[in-house]
C-alpha atoms as an extended CHARMM CRD file, in Angstrom:
* protein
*
       160  EXT
         1         1  MET       CA            108.6250000000      -13.7060000000       77.1810000000  PROA      1               0.0000000000
         2         2  LEU       CA            112.3470000000      -14.4740000000       77.1550000000  PROA      2               0.0000000000
         3         3  LYS       CA            112.5730000000      -13.2880000000       73.5260000000  PROA      3               0.0000000000
         4         4  ILE       CA            110.9240000000       -9.9510000000       74.4140000000  PROA      4               0.0000000000
         5         5  SER       CA            113.3060000000       -9.4740000000       77.3620000000  PROA      5               0.0000000000
         6         6  LYS       CA            116.3250000000      -10.1090000000       75.1410000000  PROA      6               0.0000000000
         7         7  THR       CA            114.9990000000       -7.6360000000       72.5820000000  PROA      7               0.0000000000
         8         8  ILE       CA            114.4290000000       -4.9720000000       75.2250000000  PROA      8               0.0000000000
         9         9  LEU       CA            117.8780000000       -5.6040000000       76.6840000000  PROA      9               0.0000000000
        10        10  LEU       CA            119.4240000000       -5.3330000000       73.2170000000  PROA      10              0.0000000000
        11        11  LEU       CA            117.6080000000       -2.0470000000       72.5330000000  PROA      11              0.0000000000
        12        12  ILE       CA            118.7210000000       -0.6280000000       75.8640000000  PROA      12              0.0000000000
        13        13  SER       CA            122.3090000000       -1.6650000000       75.1260000000  PROA      13              0.0000000000
        14        14  ILE       CA            122.2200000000       -0.0070000000       71.6980000000  PROA      14              0.0000000000
        15        15  LEU       CA            120.7450000000        3.1600000000       73.1840000000  PROA      15              0.0000000000
        16        16  TRP       CA            123.4070000000        3.2290000000       75.9140000000  PROA      16              0.0000000000
        17        17  MET       CA            126.2130000000        2.7470000000       73.3860000000  PROA      17              0.0000000000
        18        18  SER       CA            124.7890000000        5.5360000000       71.2150000000  PROA      18              0.0000000000
        19        19  ILE       CA            124.7300000000        7.9050000000       74.1650000000  PROA      19              0.0000000000
        20        20  GLU       CA            128.2910000000        6.9410000000       75.0860000000  PROA      20              0.0000000000
        21        21  LEU       CA            129.5580000000        7.4580000000       71.5420000000  PROA      21              0.0000000000
        22        22  TYR       CA            127.8200000000       10.8090000000       71.2230000000  PROA      22              0.0000000000
        23        23  SER       CA            129.1490000000       12.0360000000       74.5270000000  PROA      23              0.0000000000
        24        24  GLN       CA            132.7150000000       11.1710000000       73.4740000000  PROA      24              0.0000000000
        25        25  LYS       CA            132.6420000000       13.5950000000       70.5620000000  PROA      25              0.0000000000
        26        26  ILE       CA            134.9620000000       16.5320000000       71.0210000000  PROA      26              0.0000000000
        27        27  ASP       CA            134.6670000000       20.2710000000       70.5810000000  PROA      27              0.0000000000
        28        28  TYR       CA            137.1700000000       21.2860000000       67.9060000000  PROA      28              0.0000000000
        29        29  ARG       CA            137.7710000000       24.5600000000       69.7340000000  PROA      29              0.0000000000
        30        30  ASP       CA            139.2610000000       22.5450000000       72.6430000000  PROA      30              0.0000000000
        31        31  ILE       CA            141.8990000000       20.8950000000       70.4400000000  PROA      31              0.0000000000
        32        32  ARG       CA            142.4440000000       23.6890000000       67.9340000000  PROA      32              0.0000000000
        33        33  ASP       CA            145.6580000000       25.0380000000       69.4460000000  PROA      33              0.0000000000
        34        34  ASN       CA            147.2210000000       21.5680000000       69.4030000000  PROA      34              0.0000000000
        35        35  ASN       CA            146.6370000000       21.2510000000       65.6610000000  PROA      35              0.0000000000
        36        36  MET       CA            147.2700000000       24.7640000000       64.3980000000  PROA      36              0.0000000000
        37        37  SER       CA            150.6830000000       26.3480000000       64.7320000000  PROA      37              0.0000000000
        38        38  LEU       CA            149.7990000000       29.2820000000       62.5490000000  PROA      38              0.0000000000
        39        39  THR       CA            150.4890000000       32.7470000000       63.8590000000  PROA      39              0.0000000000
        40        40  CYS       CA            150.1830000000       36.1870000000       62.4060000000  PROA      40              0.0000000000
        41        41  GLY       CA            153.2880000000       38.0380000000       61.4130000000  PROA      41              0.0000000000
        42        42  PRO       CA            156.7020000000       37.2920000000       60.0040000000  PROA      42              0.0000000000
        43        43  ARG       CA            157.3840000000       34.1740000000       62.0560000000  PROA      43              0.0000000000
        44        44  ILE       CA            155.2800000000       31.7890000000       59.9950000000  PROA      44              0.0000000000
        45        45  ASP       CA            157.1460000000       29.5170000000       57.6140000000  PROA      45              0.0000000000
        46        46  SER       CA            156.3830000000       26.5430000000       55.4070000000  PROA      46              0.0000000000
        47        47  SER       CA            157.1250000000       24.0240000000       58.1680000000  PROA      47              0.0000000000
        48        48  ASP       CA            154.3910000000       25.6510000000       60.2850000000  PROA      48              0.0000000000
        49        49  VAL       CA            151.9330000000       25.5150000000       57.4110000000  PROA      49              0.0000000000
        50        50  TYR       CA            152.6590000000       21.9230000000       56.3740000000  PROA      50              0.0000000000
        51        51  GLY       CA            152.8690000000       20.7230000000       59.9790000000  PROA      51              0.0000000000
        52        52  SER       CA            149.4480000000       22.1960000000       60.7250000000  PROA      52              0.0000000000
        53        53  LEU       CA            148.0960000000       20.8240000000       57.4700000000  PROA      53              0.0000000000
        54        54  ARG       CA            149.2540000000       17.2820000000       58.2340000000  PROA      54              0.0000000000
        55        55  ARG       CA            147.8510000000       17.4010000000       61.7840000000  PROA      55              0.0000000000
        56        56  LEU       CA            144.5020000000       18.6790000000       60.5210000000  PROA      56              0.0000000000
        57        57  GLU       CA            144.3220000000       16.0790000000       57.7550000000  PROA      57              0.0000000000
        58        58  ALA       CA            145.0620000000       13.3400000000       60.2980000000  PROA      58              0.0000000000
        59        59  LEU       CA            142.1290000000       14.2880000000       62.5400000000  PROA      59              0.0000000000
        60        60  ASP       CA            139.1230000000       11.9790000000       62.4850000000  PROA      60              0.0000000000
        61        61  THR       CA            136.2900000000       14.4040000000       61.7550000000  PROA      61              0.0000000000
        62        62  ASN       CA            133.7810000000       11.8030000000       62.9370000000  PROA      62              0.0000000000
        63        63  GLN       CA            135.0260000000       12.5080000000       66.4470000000  PROA      63              0.0000000000
        64        64  ILE       CA            134.3220000000       16.2460000000       66.2070000000  PROA      64              0.0000000000
        65        65  GLY       CA            130.9040000000       16.9690000000       67.6370000000  PROA      65              0.0000000000
        66        66  LYS       CA            131.0230000000       20.7420000000       67.9710000000  PROA      66              0.0000000000
        67        67  ASN       CA            132.5500000000       23.5890000000       65.9430000000  PROA      67              0.0000000000
        68        68  ILE       CA            133.4190000000       21.3560000000       62.9960000000  PROA      68              0.0000000000
        69        69  HSD       CA            132.9750000000       24.4040000000       60.7480000000  PROA      69              0.0000000000
        70        70  MET       CA            136.0540000000       25.9060000000       62.4380000000  PROA      70              0.0000000000
        71        71  TYR       CA            138.0150000000       22.7730000000       61.5700000000  PROA      71              0.0000000000
        72        72  TYR       CA            137.1570000000       23.1450000000       57.8810000000  PROA      72              0.0000000000
        73        73  GLU       CA            137.9000000000       26.8930000000       57.9600000000  PROA      73              0.0000000000
        74        74  ASP       CA            141.3240000000       26.1720000000       59.4710000000  PROA      74              0.0000000000
        75        75  LEU       CA            141.9450000000       23.4270000000       56.9370000000  PROA      75              0.0000000000
        76        76  GLY       CA            141.0080000000       25.8460000000       54.1570000000  PROA      76              0.0000000000
        77        77  ILE       CA            143.4690000000       28.4480000000       55.4660000000  PROA      77              0.0000000000
        78        78  CYS       CA            146.2620000000       25.8670000000       55.5540000000  PROA      78              0.0000000000
        79        79  TYR       CA            145.4730000000       24.7370000000       52.0150000000  PROA      79              0.0000000000
        80        80  TRP       CA            145.3630000000       28.3600000000       50.9230000000  PROA      80              0.0000000000
        81        81  MET       CA            148.7650000000       29.0680000000       52.4470000000  PROA      81              0.0000000000
        82        82  ALA       CA            150.1880000000       25.9430000000       50.8170000000  PROA      82              0.0000000000
        83        83  SER       CA            148.6720000000       26.8170000000       47.4270000000  PROA      83              0.0000000000
        84        84  SER       CA            151.6000000000       29.0190000000       46.4760000000  PROA      84              0.0000000000
        85        85  LYS       CA            153.6170000000       25.8580000000       45.8480000000  PROA      85              0.0000000000
        86        86  PRO       CA            153.5400000000       25.2580000000       42.0650000000  PROA      86              0.0000000000
        87        87  GLY       CA            151.9470000000       22.1150000000       40.6900000000  PROA      87              0.0000000000
        88        88  THR       CA            149.5650000000       21.4930000000       43.5930000000  PROA      88              0.0000000000
        89        89  ASN       CA            145.7930000000       21.4560000000       43.8170000000  PROA      89              0.0000000000
        90        90  TYR       CA            145.7920000000       23.1010000000       47.2460000000  PROA      90              0.0000000000
        91        91  LEU       CA            143.7600000000       26.0770000000       46.0270000000  PROA      91              0.0000000000
        92        92  GLN       CA            140.9090000000       23.7800000000       44.9690000000  PROA      92              0.0000000000
        93        93  LYS       CA            141.2350000000       21.9200000000       48.2820000000  PROA      93              0.0000000000
        94        94  ALA       CA            140.9410000000       25.2590000000       50.1110000000  PROA      94              0.0000000000
        95        95  VAL       CA            137.7050000000       25.9830000000       48.2620000000  PROA      95              0.0000000000
        96        96  ASP       CA            136.3720000000       22.4860000000       49.0130000000  PROA      96              0.0000000000
        97        97  ALA       CA            137.2140000000       22.8190000000       52.7200000000  PROA      97              0.0000000000
        98        98  ASN       CA            135.4310000000       26.1600000000       52.9460000000  PROA      98              0.0000000000
        99        99  ARG       CA            132.3770000000       24.7400000000       51.2090000000  PROA      99              0.0000000000
       100       100  LYS       CA            132.2870000000       22.0730000000       53.9210000000  PROA      100             0.0000000000
       101       101  ALA       CA            132.6060000000       24.7800000000       56.5810000000  PROA      101             0.0000000000
       102       102  LEU       CA            129.6560000000       26.5850000000       55.0280000000  PROA      102             0.0000000000
       103       103  TYR       CA            127.6730000000       23.3430000000       54.9660000000  PROA      103             0.0000000000
       104       104  HSD       CA            128.1400000000       22.9790000000       58.7210000000  PROA      104             0.0000000000
       105       105  LYS       CA            127.5520000000       26.6820000000       59.4620000000  PROA      105             0.0000000000
       106       106  PRO       CA            125.6120000000       28.2630000000       56.5950000000  PROA      106             0.0000000000
       107       107  LYS       CA            126.1310000000       31.8430000000       57.8260000000  PROA      107             0.0000000000
       108       108  SER       CA            129.9000000000       31.6180000000       58.3550000000  PROA      108             0.0000000000
       109       109  THR       CA            131.1610000000       34.9000000000       56.9610000000  PROA      109             0.0000000000
       110       110  ARG       CA            134.7450000000       33.6610000000       57.2100000000  PROA      110             0.0000000000
       111       111  ALA       CA            133.9590000000       30.7370000000       54.9010000000  PROA      111             0.0000000000
       112       112  MET       CA            131.9930000000       33.0030000000       52.5460000000  PROA      112             0.0000000000
       113       113  TRP       CA            134.8900000000       35.4630000000       52.2520000000  PROA      113             0.0000000000
       114       114  ASP       CA            137.4220000000       32.6880000000       51.7530000000  PROA      114             0.0000000000
       115       115  LEU       CA            135.2140000000       31.1190000000       49.0790000000  PROA      115             0.0000000000
       116       116  ALA       CA            134.8990000000       34.4500000000       47.2580000000  PROA      116             0.0000000000
       117       117  PHE       CA            138.6640000000       34.8500000000       47.3900000000  PROA      117             0.0000000000
       118       118  GLY       CA            139.3380000000       31.2500000000       46.3260000000  PROA      118             0.0000000000
       119       119  TYR       CA            136.9490000000       31.3480000000       43.3920000000  PROA      119             0.0000000000
       120       120  ALA       CA            138.4120000000       34.6790000000       42.2720000000  PROA      120             0.0000000000
       121       121  ARG       CA            141.8830000000       33.0990000000       42.2750000000  PROA      121             0.0000000000
       122       122  LEU       CA            140.4740000000       30.1610000000       40.2940000000  PROA      122             0.0000000000
       123       123  ASN       CA            139.0530000000       32.7240000000       37.8160000000  PROA      123             0.0000000000
       124       124  ASP       CA            135.4670000000       31.6500000000       38.5040000000  PROA      124             0.0000000000
       125       125  CYS       CA            134.1050000000       35.1710000000       38.7580000000  PROA      125             0.0000000000
       126       126  THR       CA            130.4590000000       34.1100000000       38.8930000000  PROA      126             0.0000000000
       127       127  LYS       CA            130.9780000000       32.0810000000       42.0610000000  PROA      127             0.0000000000
       128       128  ALA       CA            133.3690000000       34.6750000000       43.5030000000  PROA      128             0.0000000000
       129       129  LYS       CA            130.6820000000       37.3440000000       43.1650000000  PROA      129             0.0000000000
       130       130  LEU       CA            128.0080000000       34.9960000000       44.5340000000  PROA      130             0.0000000000
       131       131  TYR       CA            129.9580000000       34.3120000000       47.7380000000  PROA      131             0.0000000000
       132       132  LEU       CA            130.9830000000       37.9390000000       48.0190000000  PROA      132             0.0000000000
       133       133  GLY       CA            127.3000000000       38.8960000000       47.9020000000  PROA      133             0.0000000000
       134       134  LEU       CA            126.4870000000       36.3470000000       50.6030000000  PROA      134             0.0000000000
       135       135  TYR       CA            129.3740000000       37.6540000000       52.7020000000  PROA      135             0.0000000000
       136       136  GLU       CA            128.0970000000       41.2160000000       52.4360000000  PROA      136             0.0000000000
       137       137  LYS       CA            124.5380000000       40.1210000000       53.1980000000  PROA      137             0.0000000000
       138       138  HSD       CA            125.5240000000       38.3570000000       56.4350000000  PROA      138             0.0000000000
       139       139  THR       CA            128.2270000000       40.7430000000       57.6550000000  PROA      139             0.0000000000
       140       140  PRO       CA            127.1270000000       43.5950000000       59.9210000000  PROA      140             0.0000000000
       141       141  LYS       CA            127.1880000000       46.8730000000       57.9580000000  PROA      141             0.0000000000
       142       142  LYS       CA            129.5870000000       48.5090000000       60.4210000000  PROA      142             0.0000000000
       143       143  TYR       CA            132.3240000000       46.1750000000       59.1070000000  PROA      143             0.0000000000
       144       144  LEU       CA            131.6920000000       47.0180000000       55.4590000000  PROA      144             0.0000000000
       145       145  GLY       CA            133.4310000000       50.3380000000       55.0240000000  PROA      145             0.0000000000
       146       146  GLU       CA            135.9450000000       51.9380000000       52.7190000000  PROA      146             0.0000000000
       147       147  SER       CA            138.6650000000       49.3710000000       53.4480000000  PROA      147             0.0000000000
       148       148  HSD       CA            136.2170000000       46.5990000000       52.5670000000  PROA      148             0.0000000000
       149       149  ASP       CA            135.4940000000       48.2880000000       49.2330000000  PROA      149             0.0000000000
       150       150  LYS       CA            139.2220000000       48.4030000000       48.4640000000  PROA      150             0.0000000000
       151       151  GLU       CA            139.6290000000       44.7270000000       49.3520000000  PROA      151             0.0000000000
       152       152  VAL       CA            136.6990000000       43.8130000000       47.1010000000  PROA      152             0.0000000000
       153       153  ALA       CA            138.1590000000       45.8410000000       44.2270000000  PROA      153             0.0000000000
       154       154  GLN       CA            141.4820000000       44.0000000000       44.6000000000  PROA      154             0.0000000000
       155       155  LEU       CA            139.6760000000       40.6790000000       44.8800000000  PROA      155             0.0000000000
       156       156  LEU       CA            137.6840000000       41.1750000000       41.6960000000  PROA      156             0.0000000000
       157       157  VAL       CA            140.3980000000       42.8840000000       39.6140000000  PROA      157             0.0000000000
       158       158  SER       CA            140.7070000000       39.7950000000       37.3740000000  PROA      158             0.0000000000
       159       159  CYS       CA            136.9210000000       39.6750000000       36.8870000000  PROA      159             0.0000000000
       160       160  GLU       CA            136.5120000000       43.0910000000       35.2990000000  PROA      160             0.0000000000
């Protein structure tokens, strides 16, 4: 009887700890502004990009319980922005981060677009066209107009 009580107590303790650990996971959206210093416009510089990149890389993704796809999309953007530095593999890292974003949110049009763009820059036209097709499939038609067609033409110029 004592052995059964200890087993039940142990199971209850494990269950309680699991609930506590799960409830401590954070929503990435709540901490996003603390880790991203990227802005639109002329004020962004390399220190903003690399500072954001280092903060994002330092995050423990095991602690993110919600909106982890946004974390990987942001990481991909930072890698993309850093990829202009010669001799780095940041472009491939951007693609990898966006693939992780798509894993966590399979219909993320942002990740699909960024993957199409990344693969086009890596001269992998087959994958660029694949992700472009997925992007167009999951994006509402009202957003796919003439400007979209021009962007696609520029994106795939090296594939023709």
